[in-house]
Amino acid sequence: MASVSVAKARKNYGHLEILHGVDIDIQDGEFVILVGPSGCGKSTLLRMIAGLEEVSGGDISIGGRVVNNVAPKERDIAMVFQSYALYPHMTVEANMGFSLRLAKAPKEEIKARVQEAAQILGLEHLLDRYPRNLSGGQRQRVAMGRAIVRQPQVFLFDEPLSNLDAKLRVQMRSEIKQLHQRLKTTTIYVTHDQIEAMTMADRIVVMRDGYVEQIGTPLDLYDRPANLFVAGFIGSPGMNFIKGKVSSDGPLEFEIDGGVRLPLPDDVSLERGQDAIYGIRPEHLVVRPPGSSARVTLIEPTGAETQITATLGTAQVIATVRDRLALQSGDPISIVPDIAKVHIFDAATGKTLRVF
Ligand SMILES: Nc1ncnc2c1ncn2[C@@H]1O[C@H](COP(=O)(O)OP(=O)(O)O)[C@@H](O)[C@H]1O
Ligand SMILES: [Mg+2]
């Protein structure tokens, strides 16, 4: 196992800069997830760590050694891609042992390591099958098995679950996490799916347009997003963002365009009349029928909870409630934010103004 450090890493394609100086320090044994919208540079960064893309600036280190000019196969890493890229004419056993055969490892050792990986992944009964006779989840497991037999210092995953259906994704998610708990190999995992990131990672790196927006534990990012982008990206349904300004007279409140007022926490320094964005997660809105501050526009029960979409002055918000309220579209209700959970963002920069 090894630590991985990315320092001021840049990537250019011709004149186009894709990564603009990325800094990430990954501890030995950590499970770190790079998450962000499609095209933000996640795969490019992962491929630079793997040695499949040249580094245009800065340094990539594995186990304290700068590897910018070290060939991929000398980096002691194993990568699992979205497309499993199994050899169709080879059995599961041959696929899993391929890299060891290539490295001319002794036959008995290859057999033992493949057996061990197959046992970890529950593939023992499939070793004689060909990839075409496997389900998507089984193929994904073989691709992981191929990485495991190499006993690398670092695992790199690039959207490994994207080709699986929703149910299998959830299952493989917990399998990969358990695998990490068992092997404790440093892992860097790329996904665009924030739920995958939240449920699996020790720490999450949120990227956008070639920049790192924030690094933290899943709950850190959820509770203390540094800016509007992270606040909106993490969580589903997303945080409600309400445009407005700090009241210019009367009690210090937040005034939504159109006149509705919301309470402001007193631990954030704001100017009278200042434009701002009020952020509140759906579960931190308290819904009380009847009332008059808001009007229901949509009710969406999911079973465990119900999502209520409502208009609050000129703003539209989503509230999540666990009680089964007898509400209908058009009903007037009262919606009150839990003031301890209010986020306030600068209207111009999107930076958080309330630091928890
Ligand atoms: N070989 C290339 N030449 C030019 N641009 C590229 C190349 N590969 C990737 N890009 C661009 O780099 C950006 C980041 O791509 P990528 O790392 O694949 O994003 P992600 O994995 O986050 O979806 C994208 O805008 C993509 O079009
Ligand atoms: Mg990608």
CSV table of C-alpha atoms and ligand atoms in Angstrom, one decimal:
chain,number,residue,atom,x,y,z
A,1,MET,CA,0.0,0.0,0.0
A,2,ALA,CA,1.1,3.6,-0.6
A,3,SER,CA,0.1,7.2,-0.2
A,4,VAL,CA,-0.6,9.1,-3.4
A,5,SER,CA,0.0,12.8,-3.8
A,6,VAL,CA,-1.0,15.1,-6.6
A,7,ALA,CA,0.7,18.5,-6.4
A,8,LYS,CA,-0.1,21.4,-8.6
A,9,ALA,CA,-1.0,19.0,-11.4
A,10,ARG,CA,-1.8,20.5,-14.7
A,11,LYS,CA,-2.9,19.0,-18.0
A,12,ASN,CA,-2.9,20.6,-21.4
A,13,TYR,CA,-4.0,19.4,-24.8
A,14,GLY,CA,-2.3,21.8,-27.1
A,15,HIS,CA,-3.3,25.3,-25.9
A,16,LEU,CA,-6.3,23.9,-24.0
A,17,GLU,CA,-5.8,23.5,-20.3
A,18,ILE,CA,-8.0,20.8,-18.8
A,19,LEU,CA,-6.6,20.6,-15.3
A,20,HIS,CA,-5.5,23.9,-13.7
A,21,GLY,CA,-3.3,23.0,-10.8
A,22,VAL,CA,-4.9,20.2,-8.7
A,23,ASP,CA,-3.7,19.4,-5.2
A,24,ILE,CA,-4.8,16.2,-3.5
A,25,ASP,CA,-3.0,14.2,-0.7
A,26,ILE,CA,-4.2,10.7,-0.3
A,27,GLN,CA,-3.2,8.7,2.7
A,28,ASP,CA,-2.0,5.1,2.7
A,29,GLY,CA,-5.1,2.9,2.8
A,30,GLU,CA,-7.6,5.6,2.1
A,31,PHE,CA,-10.6,5.3,-0.2
A,32,VAL,CA,-10.9,8.6,-2.1
A,33,ILE,CA,-13.5,9.4,-4.6
A,34,LEU,CA,-13.2,12.0,-7.4
A,35,VAL,CA,-16.6,13.2,-8.2
A,36,GLY,CA,-17.9,16.0,-10.5
A,37,PRO,CA,-20.0,16.5,-13.7
A,38,SER,CA,-19.0,14.8,-16.9
A,39,GLY,CA,-16.1,16.6,-18.6
A,40,CYS,CA,-14.6,18.1,-15.4
A,41,GLY,CA,-11.3,16.2,-15.7
A,42,LYS,CA,-11.8,13.2,-13.4
A,43,SER,CA,-10.7,10.5,-15.9
A,44,THR,CA,-7.8,12.7,-17.1
A,45,LEU,CA,-6.5,13.0,-13.6
A,46,LEU,CA,-6.9,9.3,-12.9
A,47,ARG,CA,-5.1,8.4,-16.1
A,48,MET,CA,-2.3,10.8,-15.1
A,49,ILE,CA,-1.9,8.9,-11.8
A,50,ALA,CA,-1.9,5.6,-13.7
A,51,GLY,CA,0.7,6.9,-16.1
A,52,LEU,CA,-1.6,6.7,-19.2
A,53,GLU,CA,-1.5,10.5,-19.7
A,54,GLU,CA,1.5,12.7,-19.5
A,55,VAL,CA,1.7,15.3,-16.8
A,56,SER,CA,1.9,18.8,-18.2
A,57,GLY,CA,2.9,20.4,-14.9
A,58,GLY,CA,3.3,19.6,-11.2
A,59,ASP,CA,4.0,16.2,-9.7
A,60,ILE,CA,2.3,12.9,-9.1
A,61,SER,CA,3.9,10.8,-6.3
A,62,ILE,CA,3.1,7.3,-5.2
A,63,GLY,CA,4.6,6.1,-2.0
A,64,GLY,CA,6.6,9.3,-1.7
A,65,ARG,CA,8.3,8.8,-5.1
A,66,VAL,CA,7.6,11.2,-8.0
A,67,VAL,CA,6.4,9.0,-10.8
A,68,ASN,CA,5.9,11.6,-13.6
A,69,ASN,CA,8.3,9.8,-15.8
A,70,VAL,CA,7.7,6.2,-14.5
A,71,ALA,CA,6.0,3.8,-17.0
A,72,PRO,CA,2.5,2.6,-16.0
A,73,LYS,CA,3.6,-1.0,-15.3
A,74,GLU,CA,6.4,0.2,-13.0
A,75,ARG,CA,3.9,2.2,-10.8
A,76,ASP,CA,2.5,-0.8,-9.0
A,77,ILE,CA,-1.1,0.2,-9.6
A,78,ALA,CA,-4.1,-1.7,-11.0
A,79,MET,CA,-6.9,0.0,-12.9
A,80,VAL,CA,-10.5,-1.0,-13.4
A,81,PHE,CA,-12.4,0.7,-16.2
A,82,GLN,CA,-16.1,1.2,-17.0
A,83,SER,CA,-15.7,-1.2,-20.0
A,84,TYR,CA,-14.4,-4.3,-18.3
A,85,ALA,CA,-12.2,-5.1,-21.3
A,86,LEU,CA,-12.1,-8.8,-20.6
A,87,TYR,CA,-10.5,-11.1,-23.2
A,88,PRO,CA,-13.5,-12.9,-24.8
A,89,HIS,CA,-11.5,-16.0,-25.8
A,90,MET,CA,-10.1,-16.6,-22.3
A,91,THR,CA,-11.8,-18.2,-19.4
A,92,VAL,CA,-12.4,-16.2,-16.1
A,93,GLU,CA,-9.4,-18.0,-14.7
A,94,ALA,CA,-7.2,-17.0,-17.6
A,95,ASN,CA,-8.5,-13.5,-17.6
A,96,MET,CA,-7.7,-13.1,-14.0
A,97,GLY,CA,-4.2,-14.6,-14.2
A,98,PHE,CA,-3.3,-12.8,-17.4
A,99,SER,CA,-1.1,-10.1,-16.0
A,100,LEU,CA,0.8,-12.5,-13.8
A,101,ARG,CA,1.4,-14.8,-16.8
A,102,LEU,CA,2.7,-11.8,-18.7
A,103,ALA,CA,5.0,-11.1,-15.7
A,104,LYS,CA,6.2,-14.7,-15.9
A,105,ALA,CA,5.1,-15.5,-12.4
A,106,PRO,CA,5.4,-19.2,-11.4
A,107,LYS,CA,2.3,-21.3,-12.4
A,108,GLU,CA,1.5,-22.4,-8.8
A,109,GLU,CA,1.7,-18.8,-7.6
A,110,ILE,CA,-0.7,-17.6,-10.4
A,111,LYS,CA,-3.1,-20.4,-9.5
A,112,ALA,CA,-3.0,-19.6,-5.8
A,113,ARG,CA,-3.5,-15.9,-6.3
A,114,VAL,CA,-6.4,-16.3,-8.8
A,115,GLN,CA,-8.0,-18.8,-6.3
A,116,GLU,CA,-7.7,-16.3,-3.5
A,117,ALA,CA,-9.1,-13.4,-5.5
A,118,ALA,CA,-11.9,-15.7,-6.8
A,119,GLN,CA,-12.8,-16.6,-3.3
A,120,ILE,CA,-12.9,-13.0,-2.1
A,121,LEU,CA,-15.2,-12.1,-5.0
A,122,GLY,CA,-17.4,-15.2,-4.9
A,123,LEU,CA,-16.2,-16.3,-8.4
A,124,GLU,CA,-14.9,-19.8,-7.6
A,125,HIS,CA,-17.6,-21.6,-9.4
A,126,LEU,CA,-17.2,-19.5,-12.5
A,127,LEU,CA,-13.5,-19.9,-13.2
A,128,ASP,CA,-14.0,-22.1,-16.3
A,129,ARG,CA,-16.6,-19.8,-17.9
A,130,TYR,CA,-16.1,-17.4,-20.7
A,131,PRO,CA,-17.0,-13.7,-20.4
A,132,ARG,CA,-20.0,-14.1,-22.8
A,133,ASN,CA,-21.6,-16.5,-20.3
A,134,LEU,CA,-21.4,-14.1,-17.4
A,135,SER,CA,-23.9,-11.4,-16.2
A,136,GLY,CA,-22.8,-7.8,-16.1
A,137,GLY,CA,-22.2,-8.0,-12.4
A,138,GLN,CA,-20.1,-11.1,-12.7
A,139,ARG,CA,-18.0,-9.5,-15.5
A,140,GLN,CA,-17.4,-6.5,-13.3
A,141,ARG,CA,-16.3,-8.8,-10.5
A,142,VAL,CA,-13.8,-10.6,-12.9
A,143,ALA,CA,-12.4,-7.2,-13.9
A,144,MET,CA,-11.9,-6.4,-10.2
A,145,GLY,CA,-10.4,-9.9,-9.7
A,146,ARG,CA,-7.9,-9.2,-12.4
A,147,ALA,CA,-6.8,-6.1,-10.5
A,148,ILE,CA,-6.8,-7.9,-7.1
A,149,VAL,CA,-4.4,-10.7,-8.2
A,150,ARG,CA,-1.8,-8.2,-8.9
A,151,GLN,CA,-1.7,-7.1,-5.3
A,152,PRO,CA,-1.0,-3.5,-6.3
A,153,GLN,CA,-0.1,-0.6,-4.0
A,154,VAL,CA,-3.0,1.4,-5.4
A,155,PHE,CA,-6.4,0.6,-7.0
A,156,LEU,CA,-7.7,3.0,-9.6
A,157,PHE,CA,-11.4,2.7,-10.6
A,158,ASP,CA,-13.0,4.8,-13.4
A,159,GLU,CA,-16.8,4.7,-13.2
A,160,PRO,CA,-16.7,0.9,-12.8
A,161,LEU,CA,-20.5,0.6,-12.1
A,162,SER,CA,-21.9,2.7,-14.9
A,163,ASN,CA,-22.8,-0.2,-17.1
A,164,LEU,CA,-24.8,-2.0,-14.4
A,165,ASP,CA,-28.5,-1.6,-13.7
A,166,ALA,CA,-29.6,0.3,-10.6
A,167,LYS,CA,-30.1,-2.6,-8.2
A,168,LEU,CA,-26.8,-4.3,-9.1
A,169,ARG,CA,-25.0,-0.9,-8.7
A,170,VAL,CA,-26.2,-0.7,-5.2
A,171,GLN,CA,-25.0,-4.2,-4.5
A,172,MET,CA,-21.6,-3.8,-6.1
A,173,ARG,CA,-21.2,-0.5,-4.3
A,174,SER,CA,-21.3,-2.3,-0.9
A,175,GLU,CA,-19.1,-5.1,-2.2
A,176,ILE,CA,-16.4,-2.7,-3.3
A,177,LYS,CA,-16.5,-1.0,0.0
A,178,GLN,CA,-16.3,-4.2,1.9
A,179,LEU,CA,-13.5,-5.3,-0.3
A,180,HIS,CA,-11.6,-2.2,0.6
A,181,GLN,CA,-12.3,-2.7,4.3
A,182,ARG,CA,-10.8,-6.2,3.9
A,183,LEU,CA,-7.7,-5.4,1.7
A,184,LYS,CA,-7.1,-1.8,2.9
A,185,THR,CA,-5.4,-1.0,-0.4
A,186,THR,CA,-5.3,2.7,-1.2
A,187,THR,CA,-8.1,3.3,-3.7
A,188,ILE,CA,-8.9,6.2,-6.0
A,189,TYR,CA,-12.4,5.9,-7.5
A,190,VAL,CA,-13.9,8.2,-10.2
A,191,THR,CA,-17.7,8.6,-10.5
A,192,HIS,CA,-20.1,11.3,-11.6
A,193,ASP,CA,-22.7,9.9,-9.1
A,194,GLN,CA,-22.7,11.8,-5.9
A,195,ILE,CA,-24.6,9.0,-4.1
A,196,GLU,CA,-21.8,6.5,-5.0
A,197,ALA,CA,-19.3,9.1,-3.6
A,198,MET,CA,-21.3,9.7,-0.4
A,199,THR,CA,-21.8,6.0,0.4
A,200,MET,CA,-18.3,4.6,-0.4
A,201,ALA,CA,-15.7,7.2,0.2
A,202,ASP,CA,-13.5,8.0,3.2
A,203,ARG,CA,-13.0,11.4,1.6
A,204,ILE,CA,-14.5,13.0,-1.5
A,205,VAL,CA,-12.8,15.4,-3.9
A,206,VAL,CA,-15.4,17.5,-5.7
A,207,MET,CA,-14.1,18.7,-9.1
A,208,ARG,CA,-15.5,21.2,-11.6
A,209,ASP,CA,-14.0,22.4,-14.8
A,210,GLY,CA,-10.5,21.2,-14.0
A,211,TYR,CA,-10.5,22.7,-10.5
A,212,VAL,CA,-10.9,21.1,-7.1
A,213,GLU,CA,-13.9,22.8,-5.4
A,214,GLN,CA,-13.6,21.0,-2.0
A,215,ILE,CA,-12.1,18.0,-0.3
A,216,GLY,CA,-13.7,16.4,2.8
A,217,THR,CA,-15.5,13.5,4.3
A,218,PRO,CA,-18.9,12.8,2.9
A,219,LEU,CA,-20.8,14.3,5.8
A,220,ASP,CA,-18.4,17.3,5.9
A,221,LEU,CA,-19.3,18.2,2.4
A,222,TYR,CA,-23.0,17.6,3.1
A,223,ASP,CA,-23.1,19.7,6.2
A,224,ARG,CA,-20.4,22.3,5.4
A,225,PRO,CA,-20.2,22.9,1.7
A,226,ALA,CA,-17.7,25.6,0.9
A,227,ASN,CA,-19.8,27.0,-2.0
A,228,LEU,CA,-23.0,26.9,-4.0
A,229,PHE,CA,-21.6,24.3,-6.4
A,230,VAL,CA,-20.7,21.7,-3.7
A,231,ALA,CA,-23.9,22.5,-1.9
A,232,GLY,CA,-25.9,21.8,-5.0
A,233,PHE,CA,-23.9,18.8,-6.2
A,234,ILE,CA,-24.1,16.8,-3.0
A,235,GLY,CA,-27.5,15.6,-1.8
A,236,SER,CA,-30.7,14.4,-3.6
A,237,PRO,CA,-33.1,16.1,-3.9
A,238,GLY,CA,-30.7,19.0,-3.8
A,239,MET,CA,-30.4,21.9,-1.4
A,240,ASN,CA,-33.0,24.6,-2.0
A,241,PHE,CA,-31.4,27.8,-3.2
A,242,ILE,CA,-33.5,30.9,-2.7
A,243,LYS,CA,-32.5,34.3,-4.1
A,244,GLY,CA,-33.2,37.4,-2.2
A,245,LYS,CA,-31.5,40.0,0.1
A,246,VAL,CA,-31.1,40.8,3.7
A,247,SER,CA,-33.9,43.0,4.9
A,248,SER,CA,-33.0,46.7,4.8
A,249,ASP,CA,-35.2,47.6,7.8
A,250,GLY,CA,-37.1,45.9,10.7
A,251,PRO,CA,-35.7,42.7,12.2
A,252,LEU,CA,-32.7,41.1,10.4
A,253,GLU,CA,-34.4,38.7,8.0
A,254,PHE,CA,-34.0,37.3,4.5
A,255,GLU,CA,-36.4,38.8,2.0
A,256,ILE,CA,-37.3,36.7,-1.0
A,257,ASP,CA,-38.1,38.7,-4.2
A,258,GLY,CA,-41.8,39.3,-3.8
A,259,GLY,CA,-41.8,40.0,-0.1
A,260,VAL,CA,-41.9,36.7,1.8
A,261,ARG,CA,-39.4,36.8,4.7
A,262,LEU,CA,-37.3,34.0,6.2
A,263,PRO,CA,-35.5,33.9,9.5
A,264,LEU,CA,-31.7,34.5,9.5
A,265,PRO,CA,-29.3,32.9,11.9
A,266,ASP,CA,-27.4,35.5,14.0
A,267,ASP,CA,-24.0,34.0,13.7
A,268,VAL,CA,-23.3,35.2,10.2
A,269,SER,CA,-22.2,38.8,9.5
A,270,LEU,CA,-24.4,40.3,6.8
A,271,GLU,CA,-25.0,43.9,5.6
A,272,ARG,CA,-28.5,45.4,5.5
A,273,GLY,CA,-29.8,45.1,1.9
A,274,GLN,CA,-27.0,42.7,0.8
A,275,ASP,CA,-27.9,40.3,-2.0
A,276,ALA,CA,-27.5,36.7,-0.9
A,277,ILE,CA,-28.6,33.1,-1.6
A,278,TYR,CA,-30.4,31.3,1.2
A,279,GLY,CA,-29.7,27.5,1.2
A,280,ILE,CA,-31.7,25.0,3.0
A,281,ARG,CA,-31.9,21.2,2.6
A,282,PRO,CA,-35.3,19.6,1.9
A,283,GLU,CA,-35.2,17.8,5.3
A,284,HIS,CA,-34.5,21.0,7.1
A,285,LEU,CA,-37.8,22.6,6.1
A,286,VAL,CA,-40.6,22.1,8.6
A,287,VAL,CA,-44.0,21.7,6.9
A,288,ARG,CA,-47.1,22.6,9.0
A,289,PRO,CA,-50.5,22.5,7.4
A,290,PRO,CA,-52.5,24.7,7.5
A,291,GLY,CA,-50.6,27.9,7.0
A,292,SER,CA,-50.3,30.7,4.6
A,293,SER,CA,-46.7,31.3,3.7
A,294,ALA,CA,-46.5,28.7,1.0
A,295,ARG,CA,-48.7,26.8,-1.5
A,296,VAL,CA,-48.3,23.1,-2.5
A,297,THR,CA,-47.6,22.5,-6.1
A,298,LEU,CA,-46.6,18.8,-6.1
A,299,ILE,CA,-46.7,15.8,-3.8
A,300,GLU,CA,-44.4,12.9,-4.4
A,301,PRO,CA,-44.6,10.0,-2.0
A,302,THR,CA,-41.6,7.6,-2.0
A,303,GLY,CA,-43.0,5.4,0.8
A,304,ALA,CA,-40.5,6.1,3.5
A,305,GLU,CA,-40.9,9.9,3.0
A,306,THR,CA,-42.8,12.4,0.9
A,307,GLN,CA,-41.4,15.2,-1.2
A,308,ILE,CA,-43.5,18.3,-1.2
A,309,THR,CA,-42.8,20.9,-3.8
A,310,ALA,CA,-44.3,24.3,-2.9
A,311,THR,CA,-44.0,27.9,-3.8
A,312,LEU,CA,-42.8,30.3,-1.2
A,313,GLY,CA,-43.3,33.8,-2.5
A,314,THR,CA,-41.6,33.8,-5.8
A,315,ALA,CA,-39.3,30.9,-4.9
A,316,GLN,CA,-40.0,27.2,-5.5
A,317,VAL,CA,-38.8,24.8,-2.7
A,318,ILE,CA,-38.8,21.1,-2.0
A,319,ALA,CA,-39.4,19.8,1.5
A,320,THR,CA,-39.0,16.2,2.6
A,321,VAL,CA,-41.2,15.0,5.4
A,322,ARG,CA,-41.5,11.6,7.1
A,323,ASP,CA,-45.1,12.1,8.3
A,324,ARG,CA,-47.9,11.2,5.9
A,325,LEU,CA,-49.6,14.6,5.6
A,326,ALA,CA,-53.0,14.7,4.0
A,327,LEU,CA,-52.1,17.4,1.4
A,328,GLN,CA,-53.1,18.2,-2.1
A,329,SER,CA,-51.7,20.3,-4.8
A,330,GLY,CA,-53.0,23.9,-4.2
A,331,ASP,CA,-53.2,23.6,-0.4
A,332,PRO,CA,-51.9,26.5,1.6
A,333,ILE,CA,-49.3,25.5,4.1
A,334,SER,CA,-46.6,26.9,6.4
A,335,ILE,CA,-43.0,26.1,5.6
A,336,VAL,CA,-40.4,27.1,8.2
A,337,PRO,CA,-36.7,26.6,7.9
A,338,ASP,CA,-34.8,25.0,10.8
A,339,ILE,CA,-32.6,28.1,11.5
A,340,ALA,CA,-29.7,26.1,12.8
A,341,LYS,CA,-29.4,24.4,9.3
A,342,VAL,CA,-29.6,27.5,7.1
A,343,HIS,CA,-26.7,28.1,4.7
A,344,ILE,CA,-26.0,31.6,3.4
A,345,PHE,CA,-24.0,32.1,0.2
A,346,ASP,CA,-22.6,35.2,-1.4
A,347,ALA,CA,-24.7,36.1,-4.4
A,348,ALA,CA,-21.8,37.1,-6.5
A,349,THR,CA,-19.1,34.6,-5.7
A,350,GLY,CA,-21.2,31.6,-4.5
A,351,LYS,CA,-18.9,31.2,-1.5
A,352,THR,CA,-20.5,30.3,1.8
A,353,LEU,CA,-20.9,33.1,4.3
A,354,ARG,CA,-21.9,31.0,7.2
A,355,VAL,CA,-19.1,28.7,8.4
A,356,PHE,CA,-20.3,26.0,10.7
B,1,LIG,N1,-7.2,13.6,-25.9
B,1,LIG,C1,-7.9,14.7,-25.7
B,1,LIG,N2,-7.8,15.9,-26.4
B,1,LIG,C2,-8.5,17.0,-26.1
B,1,LIG,N3,-9.3,17.1,-25.1
B,1,LIG,C3,-9.5,16.1,-24.3
B,1,LIG,C4,-8.8,14.8,-24.6
B,1,LIG,N4,-9.2,13.9,-23.6
B,1,LIG,C5,-10.1,14.6,-22.8
B,1,LIG,N5,-10.3,15.9,-23.3
B,1,LIG,C6,-11.1,16.9,-22.6
B,1,LIG,O1,-10.8,17.0,-21.3
B,1,LIG,C7,-11.9,17.3,-20.5
B,1,LIG,C8,-12.0,16.4,-19.3
B,1,LIG,O2,-12.2,15.1,-19.8
B,1,LIG,P1,-12.3,13.8,-18.8
B,1,LIG,O3,-11.2,13.8,-17.9
B,1,LIG,O4,-12.6,12.6,-19.7
B,1,LIG,O5,-13.6,14.2,-18.0
B,1,LIG,P2,-14.5,13.3,-17.0
B,1,LIG,O6,-13.8,12.0,-16.8
B,1,LIG,O7,-14.6,14.2,-15.7
B,1,LIG,O8,-15.9,13.2,-17.6
B,1,LIG,C9,-13.1,17.2,-21.4
B,1,LIG,O9,-13.5,18.5,-21.7
B,1,LIG,C10,-12.6,16.5,-22.6
B,1,LIG,O10,-13.3,16.8,-23.8
B,2,MG,MG,-14.5,10.1,-17.3
